[in-house]
């Protein structure tokens, strides 16, 4: 079945009618997507469907709105939704490469070493890019060498080897005195890790529509010729053993777990998701900022804590978890940083689109952490310039400074932010 890509951006509206301001989806695909939303609504409640919402629009009818989850959502009829993040500035290709750079900072993302600038992403769908990353991880694995392991074998032999299985001997060889039903160990490549990777290679070779990816997958399968393909995926995953000598198996196996077990980096699951690779952009943005900030800061001068859990609002209830806490080692100065994946509006009369709940949260951070220095980081958009400053100061001295991050040029952007820490 040839895959049809429907591309949209987060917060776009999907409709089964060709209406202005909406992304068109045929009736069958729209109904399938609608049923998926309703299934989650019944099973897991509203919190489980933060990535899609179902409503109606005047003169259009039923609509489905993509929220702040981005990535790939394939439907069972071959239609694949490719949801891209809204990243200010640059071309569509720049946005795709920056998105991959952002994903690389996620703690659980399987590929960490790829160079997004060298990936041929111009016409390649996101799903094919993920296949490319899996191929690169398996190529590194093959280069380092597939590992063998001992595994148990049962067979009816003409020689005595290992120990006899007497129950099977009586069942099969009561009249064949020349045979022995034996149990023994073999030291071969046919270990669970290799079986799972081979299964993934075979699966993706059927599903990929990229000639380059297909070539890479079939070339890798040559190295797995003597290995059985996993016939019991769940069982083989329970038998996976990663130690310091086989650490390099970790990344390709994490990809295999996603491609074979229909898992993703999100918290939800369900049979309707075929190969769902959806990422919550608020978490992606948080990690992107935090990992780069940690790399750029002078760590002899600053101590950085991510997702700090030092304080609660009431005794041990209602934990406060600011995204980033910076503590200056010499001046005993604390800076609280929170990231928000939301496009602000350049209008002081509407508080730039910053929610009141977020400001309550910042004020609580200030009081509990004993600091007046709070920084809110939002993504840059075309309504603002890089030098623009937004500040709010309470009557008791709490200062909240808003900084806009250029996601395409994260290093330059955060260097300016770090300079502002000394103001």
Tab-separated table of C-alpha atoms in Angstrom:
chain	number	residue	atom	x	y	z
A	1	UNK	CA	0.000	0.000	0.000
A	2	UNK	CA	1.534	3.305	-1.126
A	3	UNK	CA	1.699	5.835	1.657
A	4	UNK	CA	0.033	9.231	1.222
A	5	UNK	CA	1.618	12.027	3.254
A	6	UNK	CA	-0.627	14.776	4.612
A	7	UNK	CA	1.527	17.518	6.103
A	8	UNK	CA	0.298	20.021	8.671
A	9	UNK	CA	1.635	22.107	11.522
A	10	UNK	CA	0.802	22.036	15.201
A	11	UNK	CA	-2.498	23.786	15.938
A	12	UNK	CA	-3.675	23.371	12.325
A	13	UNK	CA	-7.322	22.418	11.781
A	14	UNK	CA	-8.177	19.192	9.914
A	15	UNK	CA	-11.457	18.871	8.027
A	16	UNK	CA	-13.082	16.465	5.561
A	17	UNK	CA	-14.219	19.511	3.558
A	18	UNK	CA	-12.005	21.708	1.415
A	19	UNK	CA	-12.529	24.858	3.452
A	20	UNK	CA	-10.211	27.892	3.803
A	21	UNK	CA	-7.887	27.706	6.793
A	22	UNK	CA	-8.147	23.912	7.131
A	23	UNK	CA	-6.088	20.895	6.075
A	24	UNK	CA	-8.173	18.530	3.938
A	25	UNK	CA	-8.467	14.833	4.828
A	26	UNK	CA	-10.677	12.436	2.878
A	27	UNK	CA	-13.828	11.092	4.566
A	28	UNK	CA	-12.436	7.627	5.372
A	29	UNK	CA	-9.234	9.016	6.913
A	30	UNK	CA	-11.095	11.740	8.822
A	31	UNK	CA	-13.517	9.146	10.268
A	32	UNK	CA	-10.622	6.925	11.335
A	33	UNK	CA	-8.894	9.865	13.026
A	34	UNK	CA	-12.162	10.897	14.684
A	35	UNK	CA	-12.695	7.356	16.011
A	36	UNK	CA	-9.162	7.382	17.380
A	37	UNK	CA	-9.881	10.585	19.332
A	38	UNK	CA	-13.180	9.209	20.640
A	39	UNK	CA	-11.555	5.900	21.628
A	40	UNK	CA	-8.982	7.717	23.734
A	41	UNK	CA	-11.646	9.963	25.197
A	42	UNK	CA	-13.611	6.931	26.394
A	43	UNK	CA	-10.625	4.908	27.535
A	44	UNK	CA	-8.207	7.392	29.056
A	45	UNK	CA	-10.082	10.650	29.553
A	46	UNK	CA	-9.312	14.091	28.170
A	47	UNK	CA	-5.710	14.122	29.392
A	48	UNK	CA	-4.829	11.303	27.018
A	49	UNK	CA	-5.826	13.257	23.925
A	50	UNK	CA	-3.827	16.419	24.393
A	51	UNK	CA	-2.378	15.911	20.922
A	52	UNK	CA	-5.756	16.085	19.090
A	53	UNK	CA	-9.128	17.659	19.888
A	54	UNK	CA	-12.512	17.183	18.247
A	55	UNK	CA	-14.954	20.069	17.823
A	56	UNK	CA	-17.000	21.865	15.148
A	57	UNK	CA	-16.676	25.035	13.117
A	58	UNK	CA	-19.377	27.168	11.540
A	59	UNK	CA	-19.888	26.456	7.806
A	60	UNK	CA	-17.400	23.597	8.011
A	61	UNK	CA	-18.834	21.062	10.438
A	62	UNK	CA	-16.732	18.653	12.447
A	63	UNK	CA	-13.039	19.513	12.733
A	64	UNK	CA	-10.018	17.960	14.419
A	65	UNK	CA	-7.343	20.272	15.762
A	66	UNK	CA	-3.720	19.223	16.112
A	67	UNK	CA	-2.280	20.498	19.377
A	68	UNK	CA	1.336	20.705	20.472
A	69	UNK	CA	2.396	17.146	19.581
A	70	UNK	CA	4.491	16.823	16.452
A	71	UNK	CA	5.885	13.932	14.443
A	72	UNK	CA	4.257	11.065	12.581
A	73	UNK	CA	0.808	9.550	12.946
A	74	UNK	CA	0.022	6.855	10.345
A	75	UNK	CA	-3.528	5.629	9.769
A	76	UNK	CA	-4.401	2.079	8.835
A	77	UNK	CA	-5.393	3.002	5.266
A	78	UNK	CA	-1.933	4.198	4.212
A	79	UNK	CA	-2.480	7.898	4.983
A	80	UNK	CA	0.252	9.322	7.187
A	81	UNK	CA	-0.111	12.612	9.050
A	82	UNK	CA	3.165	14.475	9.331
A	83	UNK	CA	2.776	17.175	11.976
A	84	UNK	CA	5.566	19.756	11.993
A	85	UNK	CA	6.366	22.286	14.731
A	86	UNK	CA	5.902	26.016	14.171
A	87	UNK	CA	9.483	27.265	14.292
A	88	UNK	CA	10.027	30.940	13.502
A	89	UNK	CA	12.265	31.905	10.584
A	90	UNK	CA	14.048	29.860	7.934
A	91	UNK	CA	12.686	27.572	5.257
A	92	UNK	CA	10.601	24.410	5.611
A	93	UNK	CA	13.851	22.464	5.289
A	94	UNK	CA	15.481	24.549	8.056
A	95	UNK	CA	12.519	23.783	10.328
A	96	UNK	CA	12.829	20.049	9.700
A	97	UNK	CA	16.550	20.026	10.490
A	98	UNK	CA	16.071	22.156	13.608
A	99	UNK	CA	13.288	19.821	14.735
A	100	UNK	CA	15.682	16.855	14.429
A	101	UNK	CA	18.326	18.804	16.355
A	102	UNK	CA	15.756	19.413	19.081
A	103	UNK	CA	14.721	15.740	19.204
A	104	UNK	CA	18.339	14.708	19.660
A	105	UNK	CA	18.372	16.386	23.082
A	106	UNK	CA	15.470	14.271	24.378
A	107	UNK	CA	16.659	11.901	27.060
A	108	UNK	CA	14.974	8.841	25.512
A	109	UNK	CA	15.619	9.589	21.836
A	110	UNK	CA	17.508	6.584	20.398
A	111	UNK	CA	19.917	8.449	18.099
A	112	UNK	CA	22.283	10.961	19.687
A	113	UNK	CA	25.299	11.040	17.372
A	114	UNK	CA	23.795	11.912	13.982
A	115	UNK	CA	24.547	15.209	12.268
A	116	UNK	CA	21.227	16.651	11.112
A	117	UNK	CA	23.066	18.943	8.664
A	118	UNK	CA	24.324	15.891	6.729
A	119	UNK	CA	20.946	14.156	6.524
A	120	UNK	CA	19.263	14.333	3.127
A	121	UNK	CA	15.949	15.549	4.490
A	122	UNK	CA	14.780	17.838	1.691
A	123	UNK	CA	12.112	15.540	0.235
A	124	UNK	CA	12.174	12.810	2.851
A	125	UNK	CA	9.163	12.392	5.174
A	126	UNK	CA	9.882	12.342	8.907
A	127	UNK	CA	9.089	8.608	9.107
A	128	UNK	CA	11.735	7.858	6.458
A	129	UNK	CA	14.211	10.035	8.360
A	130	UNK	CA	13.617	7.891	11.457
A	131	UNK	CA	14.287	4.783	9.343
A	132	UNK	CA	17.520	6.428	8.129
A	133	UNK	CA	18.587	7.028	11.744
A	134	UNK	CA	17.864	3.382	12.594
A	135	UNK	CA	19.969	2.289	9.600
A	136	UNK	CA	22.864	4.446	10.783
A	137	UNK	CA	22.700	2.915	14.269
A	138	UNK	CA	22.692	-0.648	12.871
A	139	UNK	CA	25.593	0.217	10.543
A	140	UNK	CA	27.608	1.301	13.594
A	141	UNK	CA	26.594	-1.927	15.326
A	142	UNK	CA	27.736	-4.085	12.396
A	143	UNK	CA	31.001	-2.140	12.193
A	144	UNK	CA	31.735	-2.907	15.855
A	145	UNK	CA	30.688	-6.531	15.371
A	146	UNK	CA	27.566	-8.540	16.128
A	147	UNK	CA	27.891	-10.306	19.461
A	148	UNK	CA	27.347	-14.002	19.990
A	149	UNK	CA	25.864	-15.594	23.092
A	150	UNK	CA	25.061	-18.990	24.535
A	151	UNK	CA	21.467	-20.073	24.012
A	152	UNK	CA	19.649	-23.304	24.768
A	153	UNK	CA	18.853	-25.789	21.996
A	154	UNK	CA	16.753	-28.942	21.976
A	155	UNK	CA	17.224	-31.402	19.102
A	156	UNK	CA	16.940	-35.048	18.168
A	157	UNK	CA	20.517	-36.059	17.355
A	158	UNK	CA	22.500	-39.099	16.324
A	159	UNK	CA	25.243	-38.158	18.784
A	160	UNK	CA	25.177	-37.680	22.539
A	161	UNK	CA	25.640	-33.935	23.253
A	162	UNK	CA	24.791	-32.017	26.436
A	163	UNK	CA	22.144	-33.692	28.571
A	164	UNK	CA	19.250	-35.893	27.587
A	165	UNK	CA	15.617	-34.772	27.773
A	166	UNK	CA	14.141	-38.056	28.990
A	167	UNK	CA	10.513	-37.057	28.508
A	168	UNK	CA	11.106	-36.217	24.850
A	169	UNK	CA	13.392	-39.252	24.423
A	170	UNK	CA	10.560	-41.559	25.471
A	171	UNK	CA	8.113	-39.727	23.237
A	172	UNK	CA	10.184	-39.622	20.043
A	173	UNK	CA	12.824	-42.357	20.246
A	174	UNK	CA	11.186	-45.393	21.818
A	175	UNK	CA	11.803	-47.274	18.579
A	176	UNK	CA	14.804	-45.222	17.394
A	177	UNK	CA	17.552	-46.417	19.678
A	178	UNK	CA	20.166	-44.730	17.485
A	179	UNK	CA	18.828	-41.229	18.312
A	180	UNK	CA	19.153	-39.032	21.407
A	181	UNK	CA	16.817	-36.165	22.305
A	182	UNK	CA	19.326	-33.707	23.748
A	183	UNK	CA	19.469	-30.317	25.470
A	184	UNK	CA	22.656	-28.330	24.945
A	185	UNK	CA	24.030	-24.779	24.625
A	186	UNK	CA	25.268	-23.223	21.396
A	187	UNK	CA	27.504	-20.144	21.187
A	188	UNK	CA	26.169	-18.334	18.131
A	189	UNK	CA	24.847	-15.015	16.833
A	190	UNK	CA	21.244	-16.131	17.263
A	191	UNK	CA	20.687	-14.120	20.453
A	192	UNK	CA	17.445	-12.161	21.170
A	193	UNK	CA	19.044	-8.773	20.446
A	194	UNK	CA	20.102	-9.841	16.939
A	195	UNK	CA	16.759	-11.511	16.218
A	196	UNK	CA	14.872	-8.324	17.106
A	197	UNK	CA	17.087	-6.114	14.959
A	198	UNK	CA	16.689	-8.518	12.016
A	199	UNK	CA	12.904	-8.472	12.471
A	200	UNK	CA	12.977	-4.658	12.403
A	201	UNK	CA	15.119	-4.598	9.260
A	202	UNK	CA	12.699	-6.971	7.508
A	203	UNK	CA	9.646	-4.978	8.620
A	204	UNK	CA	11.037	-1.628	7.516
A	205	UNK	CA	12.288	-3.053	4.198
A	206	UNK	CA	8.616	-3.768	3.378
A	207	UNK	CA	7.314	-0.426	4.639
A	208	UNK	CA	9.940	2.055	3.448
A	209	UNK	CA	9.229	3.907	0.215
A	210	UNK	CA	12.709	5.412	-0.015
A	211	UNK	CA	14.965	3.658	-2.545
A	212	UNK	CA	18.015	4.731	-0.535
A	213	UNK	CA	16.580	3.375	2.721
A	214	UNK	CA	15.524	0.097	1.089
A	215	UNK	CA	19.050	-0.361	-0.265
A	216	UNK	CA	20.529	0.304	3.180
A	217	UNK	CA	18.117	-2.119	4.893
A	218	UNK	CA	18.782	-4.964	2.441
A	219	UNK	CA	22.539	-4.448	2.679
A	220	UNK	CA	22.340	-4.757	6.448
A	221	UNK	CA	20.191	-7.901	6.229
A	222	UNK	CA	23.148	-9.675	4.580
A	223	UNK	CA	24.987	-9.483	7.928
A	224	UNK	CA	22.005	-11.164	9.655
A	225	UNK	CA	21.615	-14.105	7.216
A	226	UNK	CA	22.595	-16.750	9.763
A	227	UNK	CA	20.276	-15.260	12.419
A	228	UNK	CA	16.625	-16.168	12.858
A	229	UNK	CA	14.061	-13.386	12.674
A	230	UNK	CA	12.245	-12.893	15.971
A	231	UNK	CA	9.081	-14.999	16.090
A	232	UNK	CA	8.109	-13.844	19.584
A	233	UNK	CA	8.871	-10.128	19.911
A	234	UNK	CA	7.547	-9.717	23.439
A	235	UNK	CA	9.509	-12.706	24.749
A	236	UNK	CA	12.726	-11.650	23.012
A	237	UNK	CA	12.531	-8.154	24.520
A	238	UNK	CA	12.246	-9.678	28.008
A	239	UNK	CA	15.464	-11.617	27.313
A	240	UNK	CA	17.497	-8.632	26.112
A	241	UNK	CA	20.658	-8.175	28.173
A	242	UNK	CA	22.708	-5.005	27.798
A	243	UNK	CA	25.985	-4.812	29.704
A	244	UNK	CA	29.030	-2.601	29.345
A	245	UNK	CA	30.383	-4.860	26.572
A	246	UNK	CA	27.182	-4.629	24.534
A	247	UNK	CA	26.214	-1.009	25.304
A	248	UNK	CA	26.346	-0.182	21.600
A	249	UNK	CA	23.278	-2.388	21.084
A	250	UNK	CA	21.153	0.033	23.119
A	251	UNK	CA	20.283	2.609	20.415
A	252	UNK	CA	19.305	0.158	17.617
A	253	UNK	CA	17.259	-1.868	20.126
A	254	UNK	CA	15.439	1.257	21.297
A	255	UNK	CA	14.485	1.935	17.678
A	256	UNK	CA	13.410	-1.712	17.322
A	257	UNK	CA	11.213	-1.380	20.387
A	258	UNK	CA	9.459	1.601	18.783
A	259	UNK	CA	9.069	0.102	15.316
A	260	UNK	CA	8.094	-3.397	16.495
A	261	UNK	CA	6.110	-2.684	19.639
A	262	UNK	CA	4.216	0.375	18.391
A	263	UNK	CA	5.706	2.478	21.165
A	264	UNK	CA	6.681	6.105	21.019
A	265	UNK	CA	8.188	8.765	23.250
A	266	UNK	CA	4.745	9.733	24.510
A	267	UNK	CA	2.766	8.429	27.442
A	268	UNK	CA	-0.177	6.989	25.538
A	269	UNK	CA	-0.677	3.668	23.794
A	270	UNK	CA	-3.368	2.037	21.744
A	271	UNK	CA	-4.041	-0.387	18.927
A	272	UNK	CA	-5.040	2.412	16.546
A	273	UNK	CA	-1.445	3.668	16.447
A	274	UNK	CA	0.578	1.774	13.892
A	275	UNK	CA	3.982	3.423	14.157
A	276	UNK	CA	3.176	6.495	16.202
A	277	UNK	CA	6.155	8.765	16.710
A	278	UNK	CA	4.644	11.819	18.362
A	279	UNK	CA	6.576	14.211	20.556
A	280	UNK	CA	5.151	16.801	22.997
A	281	UNK	CA	6.769	20.062	21.913
A	282	UNK	CA	6.691	21.577	25.390
A	283	UNK	CA	8.966	18.747	26.576
A	284	UNK	CA	11.124	18.889	23.426
A	285	UNK	CA	11.643	22.650	23.854
A	286	UNK	CA	12.424	22.239	27.553
A	287	UNK	CA	15.132	19.635	26.895
A	288	UNK	CA	16.495	21.570	23.916
A	289	UNK	CA	17.018	24.675	26.032
A	290	UNK	CA	18.210	22.818	29.135
A	291	UNK	CA	20.794	20.590	27.409
A	292	UNK	CA	22.263	23.470	25.413
A	293	UNK	CA	22.289	25.790	28.411
A	294	UNK	CA	24.086	23.158	30.467
A	295	UNK	CA	26.705	22.840	27.725
A	296	UNK	CA	27.263	26.597	27.384
A	297	UNK	CA	27.297	27.622	31.045
A	298	UNK	CA	30.529	27.996	33.005
A	299	UNK	CA	29.867	25.082	35.351
A	300	UNK	CA	32.622	26.154	37.750
A	301	UNK	CA	30.580	29.310	38.331
A	302	UNK	CA	27.020	27.949	38.062
A	303	UNK	CA	25.275	24.847	39.375
A	304	UNK	CA	22.409	23.749	37.161
A	305	UNK	CA	19.497	21.560	38.253
A	306	UNK	CA	16.903	20.244	35.770
A	307	UNK	CA	13.355	19.519	36.945
A	308	UNK	CA	14.311	20.540	40.474
A	309	UNK	CA	12.152	18.924	43.195
A	310	UNK	CA	13.416	20.669	46.295
A	311	UNK	CA	10.189	22.367	47.408
A	312	UNK	CA	6.477	21.719	47.833
A	313	UNK	CA	3.666	24.240	48.189
A	314	UNK	CA	2.172	22.572	51.280
A	315	UNK	CA	4.332	20.258	53.388
A	316	UNK	CA	4.947	17.287	51.059
A	317	UNK	CA	2.012	18.046	48.725
A	318	UNK	CA	1.895	19.864	45.356
A	319	UNK	CA	5.510	19.612	44.269
A	320	UNK	CA	7.106	22.632	42.599
A	321	UNK	CA	9.144	21.559	39.580
A	322	UNK	CA	10.735	24.467	37.739
A	323	UNK	CA	12.353	23.357	34.488
A	324	UNK	CA	15.778	24.780	35.343
A	325	UNK	CA	17.303	26.154	38.538
A	326	UNK	CA	20.628	28.006	38.304
A	327	UNK	CA	22.651	28.726	41.430
A	328	UNK	CA	25.655	31.022	41.254
A	329	UNK	CA	28.405	29.399	43.326
A	330	UNK	CA	30.153	32.624	44.310
A	331	UNK	CA	27.338	35.151	44.748
A	332	UNK	CA	24.771	32.745	46.245
A	333	UNK	CA	22.310	33.968	43.641
A	334	UNK	CA	19.468	31.726	42.381
A	335	UNK	CA	17.785	32.061	38.989
A	336	UNK	CA	14.587	30.126	38.199
A	337	UNK	CA	14.009	29.353	34.499
A	338	UNK	CA	10.825	27.969	33.018
A	339	UNK	CA	10.324	27.167	29.332
A	340	UNK	CA	6.974	27.544	27.565
A	341	UNK	CA	6.324	26.308	24.029
A	342	UNK	CA	3.856	29.010	23.053
A	343	UNK	CA	3.896	31.836	20.505
A	344	UNK	CA	3.514	35.160	22.266
A	345	UNK	CA	1.844	38.215	20.728
A	346	UNK	CA	3.546	41.610	20.691
A	347	UNK	CA	0.822	43.403	22.605
A	348	UNK	CA	1.416	44.762	26.095
A	349	UNK	CA	-2.319	45.331	26.587
A	350	UNK	CA	-2.938	41.568	26.463
A	351	UNK	CA	0.184	40.801	28.562
A	352	UNK	CA	1.780	39.415	25.377
A	353	UNK	CA	-0.372	36.278	25.648
A	354	UNK	CA	1.303	35.124	28.872
A	355	UNK	CA	-1.254	33.296	30.978
A	356	UNK	CA	-2.163	34.416	34.479
A	357	UNK	CA	-1.705	30.835	35.723
A	358	UNK	CA	1.905	30.869	34.497
A	359	UNK	CA	2.607	34.085	36.388
A	360	UNK	CA	1.061	32.636	39.570
A	361	UNK	CA	3.412	29.690	39.096
A	362	UNK	CA	6.447	32.008	38.693
A	363	UNK	CA	5.513	33.932	41.823
A	364	UNK	CA	5.257	30.689	43.817
A	365	UNK	CA	8.727	29.687	42.564
A	366	UNK	CA	10.151	33.035	43.679
A	367	UNK	CA	8.748	32.734	47.184
A	368	UNK	CA	9.703	29.103	47.774
A	369	UNK	CA	13.221	29.422	46.335
A	370	UNK	CA	13.875	32.795	48.000
A	371	UNK	CA	14.813	34.601	44.789
A	372	UNK	CA	13.482	37.620	42.901
A	373	UNK	CA	15.075	36.532	39.598
A	374	UNK	CA	12.664	34.555	37.425
A	375	UNK	CA	13.201	33.981	33.682
A	376	UNK	CA	10.498	32.781	31.277
A	377	UNK	CA	11.735	31.412	27.945
A	378	UNK	CA	9.458	31.288	24.892
A	379	UNK	CA	10.261	30.499	21.238
A	380	UNK	CA	10.967	33.506	19.009
A	381	UNK	CA	8.338	34.440	16.441
A	382	UNK	CA	8.087	37.084	13.715
A	383	UNK	CA	6.222	39.591	15.915
A	384	UNK	CA	9.357	40.276	17.971
A	385	UNK	CA	12.981	41.255	17.428
A	386	UNK	CA	15.942	39.651	19.165
A	387	UNK	CA	16.761	42.658	21.361
A	388	UNK	CA	13.230	43.160	22.678
A	389	UNK	CA	12.903	42.957	26.468
A	390	UNK	CA	9.752	42.108	28.406
A	391	UNK	CA	9.776	42.444	32.199
A	392	UNK	CA	7.210	42.277	34.966
A	393	UNK	CA	7.996	43.401	38.528
A	394	UNK	CA	5.728	42.804	41.525
A	395	UNK	CA	5.254	45.354	44.330
A	396	UNK	CA	7.396	43.148	46.602
A	397	UNK	CA	10.310	42.985	44.152
A	398	UNK	CA	9.794	39.726	42.233
A	399	UNK	CA	11.053	40.266	38.682
A	400	UNK	CA	9.960	38.017	35.798
A	401	UNK	CA	12.020	38.539	32.634
A	402	UNK	CA	10.772	37.097	29.346
A	403	UNK	CA	13.405	35.923	26.855
A	404	UNK	CA	12.669	34.775	23.298
A	405	UNK	CA	14.759	31.833	22.053
A	406	UNK	CA	15.760	31.496	18.402
A	407	UNK	CA	15.467	27.722	17.923
A	408	UNK	CA	17.436	27.733	14.649
A	409	UNK	CA	20.409	29.506	16.248
A	410	UNK	CA	20.162	28.124	19.759
A	411	UNK	CA	23.812	28.672	20.723
A	412	UNK	CA	23.902	32.366	19.783
A	413	UNK	CA	20.520	32.883	21.418
A	414	UNK	CA	21.484	31.254	24.711
A	415	UNK	CA	24.832	33.047	24.806
A	416	UNK	CA	22.863	36.324	24.814
A	417	UNK	CA	20.659	34.900	27.541
A	418	UNK	CA	23.691	33.945	29.671
A	419	UNK	CA	25.125	37.475	29.251
A	420	UNK	CA	21.812	38.778	30.621
A	421	UNK	CA	22.229	36.701	33.787
A	422	UNK	CA	24.971	39.133	34.905
A	423	UNK	CA	22.853	42.295	34.389
